[in-house]
Short mmCIF file of C-alpha atoms in Angstrom, two decimals:
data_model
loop_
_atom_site.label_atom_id
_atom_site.label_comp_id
_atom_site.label_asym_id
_atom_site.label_seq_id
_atom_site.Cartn_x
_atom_site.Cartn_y
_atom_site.Cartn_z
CA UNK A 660 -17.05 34.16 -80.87
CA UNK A 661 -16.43 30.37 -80.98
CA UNK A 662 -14.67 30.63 -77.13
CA UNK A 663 -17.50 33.08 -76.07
CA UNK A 664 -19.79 30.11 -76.90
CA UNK A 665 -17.93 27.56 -75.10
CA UNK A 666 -17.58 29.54 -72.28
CA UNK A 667 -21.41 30.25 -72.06
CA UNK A 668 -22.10 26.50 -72.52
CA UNK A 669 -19.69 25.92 -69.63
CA UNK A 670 -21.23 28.41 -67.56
CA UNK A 671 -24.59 27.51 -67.48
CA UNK A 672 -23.54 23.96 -66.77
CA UNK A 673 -21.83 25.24 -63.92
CA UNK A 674 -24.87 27.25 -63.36
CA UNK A 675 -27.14 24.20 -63.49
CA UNK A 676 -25.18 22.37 -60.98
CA UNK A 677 -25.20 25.00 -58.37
CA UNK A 678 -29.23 24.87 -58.66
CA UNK A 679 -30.17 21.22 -58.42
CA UNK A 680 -27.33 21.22 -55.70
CA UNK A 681 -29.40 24.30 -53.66
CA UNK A 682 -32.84 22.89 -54.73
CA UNK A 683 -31.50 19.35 -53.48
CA UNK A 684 -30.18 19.76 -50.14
CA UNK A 685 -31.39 23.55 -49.07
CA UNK A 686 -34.78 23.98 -50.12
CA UNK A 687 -38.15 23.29 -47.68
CA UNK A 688 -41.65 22.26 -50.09
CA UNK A 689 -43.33 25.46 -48.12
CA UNK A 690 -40.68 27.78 -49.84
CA UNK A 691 -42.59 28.53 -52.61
CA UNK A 692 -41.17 31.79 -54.36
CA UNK A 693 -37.62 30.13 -53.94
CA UNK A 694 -38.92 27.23 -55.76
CA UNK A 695 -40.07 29.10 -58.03
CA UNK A 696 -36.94 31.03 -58.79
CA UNK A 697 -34.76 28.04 -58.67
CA UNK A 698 -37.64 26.20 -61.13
CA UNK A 699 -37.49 29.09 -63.99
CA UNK A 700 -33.90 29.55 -63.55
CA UNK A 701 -33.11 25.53 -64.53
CA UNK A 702 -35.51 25.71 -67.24
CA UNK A 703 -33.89 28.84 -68.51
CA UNK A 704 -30.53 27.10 -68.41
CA UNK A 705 -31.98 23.95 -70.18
CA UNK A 706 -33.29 25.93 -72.68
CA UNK A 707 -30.33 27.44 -74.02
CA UNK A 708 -28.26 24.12 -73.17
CA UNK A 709 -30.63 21.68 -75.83
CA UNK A 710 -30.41 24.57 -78.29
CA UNK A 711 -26.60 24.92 -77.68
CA UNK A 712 -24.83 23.41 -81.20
CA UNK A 713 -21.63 23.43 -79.43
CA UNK A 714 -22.59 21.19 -76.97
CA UNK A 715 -22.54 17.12 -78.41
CA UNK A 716 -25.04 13.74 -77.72
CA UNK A 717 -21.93 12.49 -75.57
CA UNK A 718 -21.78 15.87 -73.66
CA UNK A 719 -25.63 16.32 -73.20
CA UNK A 720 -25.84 12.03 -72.17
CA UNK A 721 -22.88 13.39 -69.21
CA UNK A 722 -25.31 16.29 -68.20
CA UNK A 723 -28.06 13.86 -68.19
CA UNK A 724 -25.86 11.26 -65.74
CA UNK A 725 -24.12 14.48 -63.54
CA UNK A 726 -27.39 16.33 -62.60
CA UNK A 727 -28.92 13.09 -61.75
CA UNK A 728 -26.61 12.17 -59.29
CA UNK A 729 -25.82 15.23 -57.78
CA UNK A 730 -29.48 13.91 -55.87
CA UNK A 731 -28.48 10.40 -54.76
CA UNK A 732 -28.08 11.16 -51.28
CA UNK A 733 -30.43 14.11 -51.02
CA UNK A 734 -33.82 13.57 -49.11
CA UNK A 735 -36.95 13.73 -51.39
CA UNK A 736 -38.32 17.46 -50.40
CA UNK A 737 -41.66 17.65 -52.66
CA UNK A 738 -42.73 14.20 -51.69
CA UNK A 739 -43.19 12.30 -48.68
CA UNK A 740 -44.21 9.07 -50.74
CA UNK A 741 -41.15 7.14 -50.98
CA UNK A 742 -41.95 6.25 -47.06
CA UNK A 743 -44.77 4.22 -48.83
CA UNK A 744 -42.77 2.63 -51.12
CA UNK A 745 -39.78 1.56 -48.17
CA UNK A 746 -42.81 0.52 -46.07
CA UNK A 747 -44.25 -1.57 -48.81
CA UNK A 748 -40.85 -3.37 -49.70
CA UNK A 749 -40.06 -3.88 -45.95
CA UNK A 750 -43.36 -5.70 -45.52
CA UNK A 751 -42.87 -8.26 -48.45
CA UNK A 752 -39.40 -9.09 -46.80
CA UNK A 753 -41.21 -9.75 -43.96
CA UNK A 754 -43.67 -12.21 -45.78
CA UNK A 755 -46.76 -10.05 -45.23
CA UNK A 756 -49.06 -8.76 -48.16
CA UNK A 757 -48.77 -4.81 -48.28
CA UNK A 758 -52.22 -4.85 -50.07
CA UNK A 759 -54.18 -6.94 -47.47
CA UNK A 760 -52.56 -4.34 -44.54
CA UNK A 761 -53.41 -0.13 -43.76
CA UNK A 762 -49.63 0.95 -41.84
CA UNK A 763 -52.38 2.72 -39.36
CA UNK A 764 -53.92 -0.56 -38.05
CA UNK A 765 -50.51 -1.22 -36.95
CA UNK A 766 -49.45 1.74 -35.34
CA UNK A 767 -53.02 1.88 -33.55
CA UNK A 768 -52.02 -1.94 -32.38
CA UNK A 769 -48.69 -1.37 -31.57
CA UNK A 770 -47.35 -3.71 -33.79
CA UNK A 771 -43.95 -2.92 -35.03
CA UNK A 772 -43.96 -5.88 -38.36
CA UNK A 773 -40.63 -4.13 -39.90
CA UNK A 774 -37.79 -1.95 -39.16
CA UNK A 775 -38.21 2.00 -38.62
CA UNK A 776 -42.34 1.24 -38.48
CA UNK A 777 -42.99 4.71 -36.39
CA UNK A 778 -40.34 6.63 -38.61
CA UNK A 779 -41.82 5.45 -41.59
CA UNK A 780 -46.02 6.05 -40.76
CA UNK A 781 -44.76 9.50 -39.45
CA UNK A 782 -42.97 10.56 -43.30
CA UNK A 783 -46.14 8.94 -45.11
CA UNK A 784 -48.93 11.14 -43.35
CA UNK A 785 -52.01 9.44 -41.83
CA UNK A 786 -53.34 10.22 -45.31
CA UNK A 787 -51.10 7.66 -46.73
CA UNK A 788 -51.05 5.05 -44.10
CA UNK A 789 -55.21 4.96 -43.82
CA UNK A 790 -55.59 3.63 -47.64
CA UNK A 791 -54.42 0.42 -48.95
CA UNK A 792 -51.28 -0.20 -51.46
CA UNK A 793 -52.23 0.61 -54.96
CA UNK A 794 -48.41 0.21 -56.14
CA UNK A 795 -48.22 -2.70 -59.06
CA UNK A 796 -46.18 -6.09 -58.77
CA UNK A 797 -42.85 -4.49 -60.58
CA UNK A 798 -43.12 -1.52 -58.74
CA UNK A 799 -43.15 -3.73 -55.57
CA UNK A 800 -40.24 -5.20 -56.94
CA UNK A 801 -38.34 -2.09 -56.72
CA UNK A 802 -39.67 -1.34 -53.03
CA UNK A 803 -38.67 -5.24 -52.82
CA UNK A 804 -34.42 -4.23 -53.80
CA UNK A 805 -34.55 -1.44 -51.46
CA UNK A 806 -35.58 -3.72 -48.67
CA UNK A 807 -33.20 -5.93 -49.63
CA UNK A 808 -30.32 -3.97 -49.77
CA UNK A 809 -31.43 -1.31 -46.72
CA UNK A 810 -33.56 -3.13 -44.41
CA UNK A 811 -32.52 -1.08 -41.52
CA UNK A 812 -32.01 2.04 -43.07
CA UNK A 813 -34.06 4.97 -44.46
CA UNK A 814 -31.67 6.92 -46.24
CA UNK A 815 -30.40 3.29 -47.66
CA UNK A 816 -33.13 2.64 -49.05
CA UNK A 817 -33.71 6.24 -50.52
CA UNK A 818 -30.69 5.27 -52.18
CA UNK A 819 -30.97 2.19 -53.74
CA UNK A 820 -34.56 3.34 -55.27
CA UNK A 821 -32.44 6.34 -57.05
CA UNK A 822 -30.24 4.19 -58.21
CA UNK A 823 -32.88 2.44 -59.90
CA UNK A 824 -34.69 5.51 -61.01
CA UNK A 825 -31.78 6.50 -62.99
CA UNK A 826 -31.09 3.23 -64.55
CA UNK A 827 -34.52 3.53 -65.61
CA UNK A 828 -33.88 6.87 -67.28
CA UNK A 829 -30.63 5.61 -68.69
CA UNK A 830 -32.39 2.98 -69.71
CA UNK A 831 -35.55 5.39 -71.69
CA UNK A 832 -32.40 7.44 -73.23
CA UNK A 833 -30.91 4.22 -74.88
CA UNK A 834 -34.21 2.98 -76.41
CA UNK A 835 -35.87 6.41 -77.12
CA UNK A 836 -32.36 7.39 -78.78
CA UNK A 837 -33.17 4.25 -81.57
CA UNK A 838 -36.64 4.92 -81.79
CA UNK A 839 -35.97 8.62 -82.84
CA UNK A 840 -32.99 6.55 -85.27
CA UNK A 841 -35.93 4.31 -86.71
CA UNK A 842 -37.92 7.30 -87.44
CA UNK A 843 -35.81 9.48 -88.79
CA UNK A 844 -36.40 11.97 -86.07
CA UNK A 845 -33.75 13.97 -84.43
CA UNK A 846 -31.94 11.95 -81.98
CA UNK A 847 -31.56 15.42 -79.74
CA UNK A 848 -35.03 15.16 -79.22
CA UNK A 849 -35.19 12.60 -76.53
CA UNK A 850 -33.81 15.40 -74.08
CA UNK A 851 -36.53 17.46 -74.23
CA UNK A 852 -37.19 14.29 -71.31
CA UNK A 853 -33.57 13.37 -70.29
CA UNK A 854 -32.47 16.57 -69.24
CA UNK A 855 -35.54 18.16 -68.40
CA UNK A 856 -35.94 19.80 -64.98
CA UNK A 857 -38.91 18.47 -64.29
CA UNK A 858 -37.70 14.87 -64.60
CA UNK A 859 -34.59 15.35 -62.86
CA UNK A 860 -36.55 16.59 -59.76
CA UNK A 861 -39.81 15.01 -59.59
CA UNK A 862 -38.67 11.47 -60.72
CA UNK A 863 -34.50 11.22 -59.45
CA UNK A 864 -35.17 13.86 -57.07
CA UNK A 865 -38.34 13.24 -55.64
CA UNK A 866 -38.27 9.07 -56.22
CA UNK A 867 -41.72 8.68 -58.67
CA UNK A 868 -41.43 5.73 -60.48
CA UNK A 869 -43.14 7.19 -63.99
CA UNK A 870 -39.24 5.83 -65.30
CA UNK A 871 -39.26 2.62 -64.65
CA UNK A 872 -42.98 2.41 -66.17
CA UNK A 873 -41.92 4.58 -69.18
CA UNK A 874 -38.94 2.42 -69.74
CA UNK A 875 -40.66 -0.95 -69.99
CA UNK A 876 -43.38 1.46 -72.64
CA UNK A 877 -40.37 3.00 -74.80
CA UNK A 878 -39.10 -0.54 -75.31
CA UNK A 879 -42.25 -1.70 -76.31
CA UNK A 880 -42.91 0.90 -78.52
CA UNK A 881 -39.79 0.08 -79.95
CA UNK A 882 -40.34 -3.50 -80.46
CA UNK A 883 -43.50 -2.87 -82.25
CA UNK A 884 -41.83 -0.61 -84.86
CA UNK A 885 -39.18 -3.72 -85.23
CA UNK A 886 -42.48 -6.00 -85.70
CA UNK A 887 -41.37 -7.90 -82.99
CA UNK A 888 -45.07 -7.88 -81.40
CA UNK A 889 -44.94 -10.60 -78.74
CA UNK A 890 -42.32 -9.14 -77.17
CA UNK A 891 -43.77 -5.63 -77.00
CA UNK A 892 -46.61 -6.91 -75.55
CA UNK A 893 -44.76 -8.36 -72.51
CA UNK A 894 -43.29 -5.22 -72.56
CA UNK A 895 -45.96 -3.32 -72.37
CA UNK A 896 -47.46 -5.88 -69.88
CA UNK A 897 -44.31 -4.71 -67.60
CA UNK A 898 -44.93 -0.93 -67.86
CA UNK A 899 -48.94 -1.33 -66.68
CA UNK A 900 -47.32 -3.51 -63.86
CA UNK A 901 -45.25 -0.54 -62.77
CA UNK A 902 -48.04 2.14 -63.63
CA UNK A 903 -51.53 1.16 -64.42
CA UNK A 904 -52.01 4.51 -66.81
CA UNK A 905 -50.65 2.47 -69.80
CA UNK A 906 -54.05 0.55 -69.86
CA UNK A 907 -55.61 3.57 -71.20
CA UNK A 908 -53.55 2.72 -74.76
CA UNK A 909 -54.98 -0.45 -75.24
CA UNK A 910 -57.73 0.23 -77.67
CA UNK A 911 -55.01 2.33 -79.64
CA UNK A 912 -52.96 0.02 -81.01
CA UNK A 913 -55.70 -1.03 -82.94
CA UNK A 914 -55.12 0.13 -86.29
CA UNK A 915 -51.32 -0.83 -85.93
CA UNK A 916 -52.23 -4.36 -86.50
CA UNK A 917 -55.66 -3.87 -88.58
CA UNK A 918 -56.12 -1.23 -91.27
CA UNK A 919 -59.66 -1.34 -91.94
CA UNK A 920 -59.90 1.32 -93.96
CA UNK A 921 -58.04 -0.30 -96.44
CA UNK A 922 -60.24 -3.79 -96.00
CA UNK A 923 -63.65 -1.91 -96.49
CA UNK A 924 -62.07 -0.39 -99.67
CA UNK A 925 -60.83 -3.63 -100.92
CA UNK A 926 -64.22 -4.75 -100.13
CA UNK A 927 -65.71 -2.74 -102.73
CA UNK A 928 -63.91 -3.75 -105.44
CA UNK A 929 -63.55 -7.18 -107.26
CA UNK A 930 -63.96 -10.86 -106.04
CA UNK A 931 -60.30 -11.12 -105.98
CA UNK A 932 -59.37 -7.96 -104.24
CA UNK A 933 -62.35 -9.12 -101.27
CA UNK A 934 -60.76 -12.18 -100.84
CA UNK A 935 -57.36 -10.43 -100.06
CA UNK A 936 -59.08 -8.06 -97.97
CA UNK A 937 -60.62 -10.55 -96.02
CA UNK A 938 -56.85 -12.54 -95.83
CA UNK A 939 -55.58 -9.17 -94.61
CA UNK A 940 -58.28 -8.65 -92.08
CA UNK A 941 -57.63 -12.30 -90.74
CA UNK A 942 -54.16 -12.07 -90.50
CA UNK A 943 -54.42 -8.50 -88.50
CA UNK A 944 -57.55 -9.81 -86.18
CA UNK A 945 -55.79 -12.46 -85.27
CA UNK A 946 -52.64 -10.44 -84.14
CA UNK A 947 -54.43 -7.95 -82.58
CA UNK A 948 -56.23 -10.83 -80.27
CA UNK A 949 -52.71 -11.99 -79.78
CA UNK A 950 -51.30 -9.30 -78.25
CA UNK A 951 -54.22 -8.19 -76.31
CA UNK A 952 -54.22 -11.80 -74.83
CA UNK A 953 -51.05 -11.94 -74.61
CA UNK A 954 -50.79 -8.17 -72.99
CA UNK A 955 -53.70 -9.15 -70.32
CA UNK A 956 -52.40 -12.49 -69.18
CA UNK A 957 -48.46 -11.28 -68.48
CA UNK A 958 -50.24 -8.33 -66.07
CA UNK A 959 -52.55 -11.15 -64.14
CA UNK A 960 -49.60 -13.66 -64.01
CA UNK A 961 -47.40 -10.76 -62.26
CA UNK A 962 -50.32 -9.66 -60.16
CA UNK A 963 -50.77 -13.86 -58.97
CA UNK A 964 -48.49 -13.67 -55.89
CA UNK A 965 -50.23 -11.32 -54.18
CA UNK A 966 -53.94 -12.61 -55.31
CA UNK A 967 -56.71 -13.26 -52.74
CA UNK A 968 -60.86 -11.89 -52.80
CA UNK A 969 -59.70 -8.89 -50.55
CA UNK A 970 -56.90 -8.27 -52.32
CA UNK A 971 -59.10 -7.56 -55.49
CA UNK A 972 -61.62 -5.22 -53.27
CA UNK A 973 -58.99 -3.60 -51.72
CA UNK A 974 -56.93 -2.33 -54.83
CA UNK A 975 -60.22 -1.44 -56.18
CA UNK A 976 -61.06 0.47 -53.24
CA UNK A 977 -57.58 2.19 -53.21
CA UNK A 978 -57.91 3.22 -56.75
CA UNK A 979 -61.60 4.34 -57.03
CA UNK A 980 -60.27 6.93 -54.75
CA UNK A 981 -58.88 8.61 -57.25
CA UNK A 982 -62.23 9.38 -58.90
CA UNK A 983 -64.77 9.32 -55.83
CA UNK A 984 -62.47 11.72 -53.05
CA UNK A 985 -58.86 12.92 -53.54
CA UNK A 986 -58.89 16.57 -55.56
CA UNK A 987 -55.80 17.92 -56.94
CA UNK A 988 -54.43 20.44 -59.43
CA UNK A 989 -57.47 19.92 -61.99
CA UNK A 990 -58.48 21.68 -65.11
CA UNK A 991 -62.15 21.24 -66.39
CA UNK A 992 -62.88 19.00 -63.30
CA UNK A 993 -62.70 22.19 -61.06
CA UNK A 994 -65.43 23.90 -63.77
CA UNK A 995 -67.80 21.26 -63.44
CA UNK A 996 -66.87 21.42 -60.16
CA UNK A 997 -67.90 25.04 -59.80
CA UNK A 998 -70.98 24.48 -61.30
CA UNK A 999 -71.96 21.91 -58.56
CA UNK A 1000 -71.72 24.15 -56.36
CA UNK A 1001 -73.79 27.01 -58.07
CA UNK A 1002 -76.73 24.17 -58.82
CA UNK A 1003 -76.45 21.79 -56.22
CA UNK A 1004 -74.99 23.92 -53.52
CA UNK A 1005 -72.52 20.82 -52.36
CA UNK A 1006 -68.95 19.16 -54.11
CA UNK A 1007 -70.21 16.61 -56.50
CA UNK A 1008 -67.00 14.69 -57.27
CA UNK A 1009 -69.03 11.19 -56.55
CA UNK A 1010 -70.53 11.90 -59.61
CA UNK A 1011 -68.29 14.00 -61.68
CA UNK A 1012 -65.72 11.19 -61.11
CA UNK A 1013 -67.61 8.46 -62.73
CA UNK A 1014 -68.88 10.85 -65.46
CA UNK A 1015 -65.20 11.56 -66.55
CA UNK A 1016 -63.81 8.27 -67.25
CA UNK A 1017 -66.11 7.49 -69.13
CA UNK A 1018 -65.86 10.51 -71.52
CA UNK A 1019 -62.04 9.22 -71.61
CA UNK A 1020 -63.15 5.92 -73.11
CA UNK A 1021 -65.65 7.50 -75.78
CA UNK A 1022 -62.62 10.28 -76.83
CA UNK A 1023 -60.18 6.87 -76.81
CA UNK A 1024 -62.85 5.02 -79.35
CA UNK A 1025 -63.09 8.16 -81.61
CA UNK A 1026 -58.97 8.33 -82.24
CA UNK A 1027 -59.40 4.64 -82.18
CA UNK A 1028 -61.44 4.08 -84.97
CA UNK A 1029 -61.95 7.90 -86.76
CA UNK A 1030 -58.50 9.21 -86.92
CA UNK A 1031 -55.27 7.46 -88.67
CA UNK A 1032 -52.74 6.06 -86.46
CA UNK A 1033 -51.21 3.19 -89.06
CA UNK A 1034 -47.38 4.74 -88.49
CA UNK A 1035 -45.53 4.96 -85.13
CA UNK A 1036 -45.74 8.96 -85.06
CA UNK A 1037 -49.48 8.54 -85.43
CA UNK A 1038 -49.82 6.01 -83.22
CA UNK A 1039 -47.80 7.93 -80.26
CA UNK A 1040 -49.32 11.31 -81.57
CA UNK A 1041 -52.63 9.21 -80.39
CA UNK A 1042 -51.28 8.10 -77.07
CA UNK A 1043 -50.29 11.54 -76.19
CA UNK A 1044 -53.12 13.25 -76.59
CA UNK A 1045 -55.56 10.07 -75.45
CA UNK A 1046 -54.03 10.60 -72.14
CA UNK A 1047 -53.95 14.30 -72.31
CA UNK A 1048 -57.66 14.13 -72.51
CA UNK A 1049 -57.81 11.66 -69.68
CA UNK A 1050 -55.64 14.08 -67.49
CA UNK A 1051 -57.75 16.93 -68.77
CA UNK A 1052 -60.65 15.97 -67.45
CA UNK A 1053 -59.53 13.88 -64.05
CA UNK A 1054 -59.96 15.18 -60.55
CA UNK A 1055 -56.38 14.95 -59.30
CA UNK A 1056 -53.00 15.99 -61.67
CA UNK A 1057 -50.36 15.70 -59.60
CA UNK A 1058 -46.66 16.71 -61.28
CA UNK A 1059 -45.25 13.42 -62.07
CA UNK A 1060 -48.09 12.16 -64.13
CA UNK A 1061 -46.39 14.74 -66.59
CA UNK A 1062 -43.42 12.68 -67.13
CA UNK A 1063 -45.64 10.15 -69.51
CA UNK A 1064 -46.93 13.03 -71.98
CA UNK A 1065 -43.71 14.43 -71.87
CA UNK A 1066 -41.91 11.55 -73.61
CA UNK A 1067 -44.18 10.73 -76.12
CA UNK A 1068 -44.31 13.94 -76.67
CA UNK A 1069 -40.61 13.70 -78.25
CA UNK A 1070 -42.01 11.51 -81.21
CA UNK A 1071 -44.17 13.57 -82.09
CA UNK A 1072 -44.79 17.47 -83.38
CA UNK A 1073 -46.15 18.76 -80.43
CA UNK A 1074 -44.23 20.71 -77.51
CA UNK A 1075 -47.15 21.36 -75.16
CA UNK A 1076 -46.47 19.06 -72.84
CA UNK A 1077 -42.60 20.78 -72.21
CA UNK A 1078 -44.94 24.15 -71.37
CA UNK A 1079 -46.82 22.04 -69.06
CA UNK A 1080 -43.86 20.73 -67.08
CA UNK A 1081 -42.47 24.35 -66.70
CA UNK A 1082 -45.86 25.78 -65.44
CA UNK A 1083 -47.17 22.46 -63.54
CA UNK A 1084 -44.95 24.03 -60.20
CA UNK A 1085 -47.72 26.49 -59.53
CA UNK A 1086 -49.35 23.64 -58.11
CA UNK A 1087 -46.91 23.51 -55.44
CA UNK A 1088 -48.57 26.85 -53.95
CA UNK A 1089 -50.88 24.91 -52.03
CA UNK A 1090 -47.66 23.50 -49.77
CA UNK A 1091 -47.03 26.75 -48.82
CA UNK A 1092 -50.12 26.78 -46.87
CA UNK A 1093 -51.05 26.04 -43.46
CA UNK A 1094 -52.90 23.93 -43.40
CA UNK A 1095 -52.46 22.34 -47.07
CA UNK A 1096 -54.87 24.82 -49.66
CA UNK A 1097 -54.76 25.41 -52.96
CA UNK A 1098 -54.90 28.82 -54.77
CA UNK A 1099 -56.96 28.11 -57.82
CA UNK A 1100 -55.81 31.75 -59.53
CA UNK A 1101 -52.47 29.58 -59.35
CA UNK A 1102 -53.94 26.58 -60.75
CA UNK A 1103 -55.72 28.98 -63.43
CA UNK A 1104 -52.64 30.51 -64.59
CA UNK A 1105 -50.80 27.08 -65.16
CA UNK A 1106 -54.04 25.96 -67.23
CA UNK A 1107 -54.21 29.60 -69.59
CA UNK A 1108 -50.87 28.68 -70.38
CA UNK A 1109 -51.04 25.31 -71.00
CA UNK A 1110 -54.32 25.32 -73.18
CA UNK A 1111 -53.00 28.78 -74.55
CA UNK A 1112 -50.19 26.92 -76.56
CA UNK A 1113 -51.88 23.95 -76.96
CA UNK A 1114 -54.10 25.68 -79.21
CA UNK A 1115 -51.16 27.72 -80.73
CA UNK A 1116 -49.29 24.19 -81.83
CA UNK A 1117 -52.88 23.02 -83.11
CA UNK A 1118 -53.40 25.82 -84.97
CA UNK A 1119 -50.05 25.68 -86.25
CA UNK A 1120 -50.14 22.25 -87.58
CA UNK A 1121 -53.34 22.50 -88.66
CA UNK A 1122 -51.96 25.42 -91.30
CA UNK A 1123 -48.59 22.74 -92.10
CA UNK A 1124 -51.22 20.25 -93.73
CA UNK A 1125 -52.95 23.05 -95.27
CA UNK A 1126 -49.84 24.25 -97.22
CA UNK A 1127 -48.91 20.67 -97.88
CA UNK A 1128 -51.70 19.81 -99.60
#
């Protein structure tokens, strides 16, 4: 029985390899039903592989390495965006601003500022190339190395930012392996990420930088629980640089530094006991200023370099498009969406989009200030589903925004956000397309499922703490 095990193990490694190797190298984004069966098939396989107990950490860190780099010289097949990110890095090189400059004015002047200019505007889509930059100073840096090390070269460059990608990941395994230590969670939990699909292809396969952002966040997180608060706010500081979607978990770490709860109960009680509370609530304002402060002012000195007036109206421009026009792949957006139409008779996503974010920041003040996040499971358990409710809600989900919600998901109870990984590929129907549509009784199904067992693990919990108590 023992050898039948090992045998399995070793043939759905072998398995595994022979997928990412097909789904690398000879598979088109408008092949939809073989994406699909190649999708369910690796998930299958990773299923039984992180529930193997034959299998070690050191084996399952290998598997993590292997299937990475069976994609280092594979062209990115789901995404056209690392064209962006070569154009970007080419142009700093050069000594020009990326986010004072559209890649279209150029090719309408017939200017040629960097190598490969006409290959690369062709692989971003006029799509791309008609909107400003709205990649952060450390993710620059990244596009910077690849320019550096592949100025002339496409597939170079493709290279180099895989290289960093998994170094990234590496990187997310070592810390998120002694964060799980530190709170006596199990260390196999960190590859519910590491080996998932969904990471493998979307961030080493498809070259989204969610890693390197998630990296710099892990380590933060980590240096928090160490009380080492400075440098997790650098830290942190990093991963907004990479990502801006960490700015969303500001208001969160609130209670980490100031339990309030406990002041306005001390504040009850005797003179004594007031005075203390009063010490306490001091001691935690006063940190809590200090790493906000200290948070803020790391992100505008890394943002300096490339400061100017239009640099500040174009970025802004760049992102508000992300709430005013671009629609992907949403979940109650597409309701109120719906309802527009039915009222209205026209898309009203130039309202709906400012209406959304700011129901974000009210549901990021409740769990701020009305629900307990004093330990590091509560405080992540808050950070996952503070952005879940932000993604929720927004007008565009595209697959690699997953990758956050999937990691902190590994602190934590909850396993939605593995569900949502598996079923987020039914938003790749809308590639098969011509032109580009999507089929919202795909985008339905992936939603049903998602909420489905969202509410499942809810209720689920929600009958733990009854039995505990």
């Amino acid at each position: 029985m023992l050898s039948f095990t090992k045998y399995k193990d070793v043939f759905l490694i072998l398995i595994s390899t022979l997928l990412y190797v097909t789904f690398a190298y000879y598979l088109e984004r408008t092949e939809f039903y073989k994406l699909l069966f190649l999708w369910f098939s690796l998930f299958t396989c990773f299923f039984f592989l992180i529930k193997s107990k034959s299998i070690n950490t050191s084996t399952l860190i290998g598997l993590v390495i292997l299937f990475r780099l069976i994609f280092l010289f594979a062209i990115p097949n789901l995404s056209q965006d690392f064209y962006r990110f070569i154009w970007d890095g080419r142009m700093i090189l050069e000594g020009l601003n990326p986010y004072l400059s559209l890649p279209e004015t150029y090719i309408k002047q017939g200017i040629h500022p960097i190598a490969e200019t006409s290959n690369l505007y062709a692989g971003m889509g006029e799509m791309n190339g008609s909107h400003y930059t709205n990649y952060p100073p450390i993710n620059q840096l990244c596009f910077i190395i690849a320019a550096l090390f592949a100025s002339k070269s496409i597939f170079g460059s493709i290279v180099v930012l895989r290289l960093i990608i998994i170094l990234a990941d590496i990187g997310i395994l070592y810390f998120g392996k002694k964060l799980l230590e530190r709170l006596n969670l199990p260390i196999k939990n960190i590859f519910w990420y590491a080996l998932n699909p969904f990471i493998i292809i979307e961030m080493t396969g498809n070259l989204h930088f969610e890693p390197v952002m998630l990296f710099f966040l892990i380590w933060s997180l980590y240096k928090l629980h160490q009380q080492k608060w400075v440098w997790a706010a650098i830290l942190l500081a990093c991963s907004v640089s990479v990502k801006l979607i960490p700015l969303l978990f500001l208001s969160l770490f609130f209670q980490w530094f100031v339990d309030y709860k406990r002041i306005l109960d001390n504040l009850k009680n005797s003179t004594v006991q007031r005075k203390l509370g009063w010490i306490a609530a001091f001691a935690g304002i006063k940190k809590i200023i200090g790493f906000y402060t200290i948070t803020l002012a790391t992100i505008i000195i890394l943002f300096l370099p490339f400061y100017s007036s239009e640099f500040v109206n174009n970025y802004a421009n760049s992102v508000g498009l992300w709430f005013r026009n671009f629609e992907f792949n949403a979940s109650f957006y597409y309701i109120f969406r719906e309802i527009g139409y039915q009222f209205r008779g026209y898309n009203e996503i130039a309202i709906i989009g400012k209406i959304t974010p700011i129901l974000t920041i009210l549901f990021l003040i409740v769990i701020t200030f009305f629900r307990q996040n004093k330990s590091m499971i509560q405080l992540i358990t808050a950070l996952l589903f503070g952005l879940c409710f932000y993604y929720f809600t927004a007008t565009t989900v595209h697959p690699w925004y997953l990758a956050t919600p999937l990691v902190l998901s590994v602190f934590t109870k909850y396993r939605f956000p593995v569900i949502w990984t598996i079923v987020i590929i039914f938003s790749y129907q809308a590639y098969a397309n011509t032109p580009w549509k999507e089929n919202l009784w795909f985008v339905g199904i992936e939603y049903v499922i998602l909420y489905g067992f969202l509410i499942f693990e809810l209720l689920k919990n929600r009958q733990y703490y009854k039995i505990v108590k």
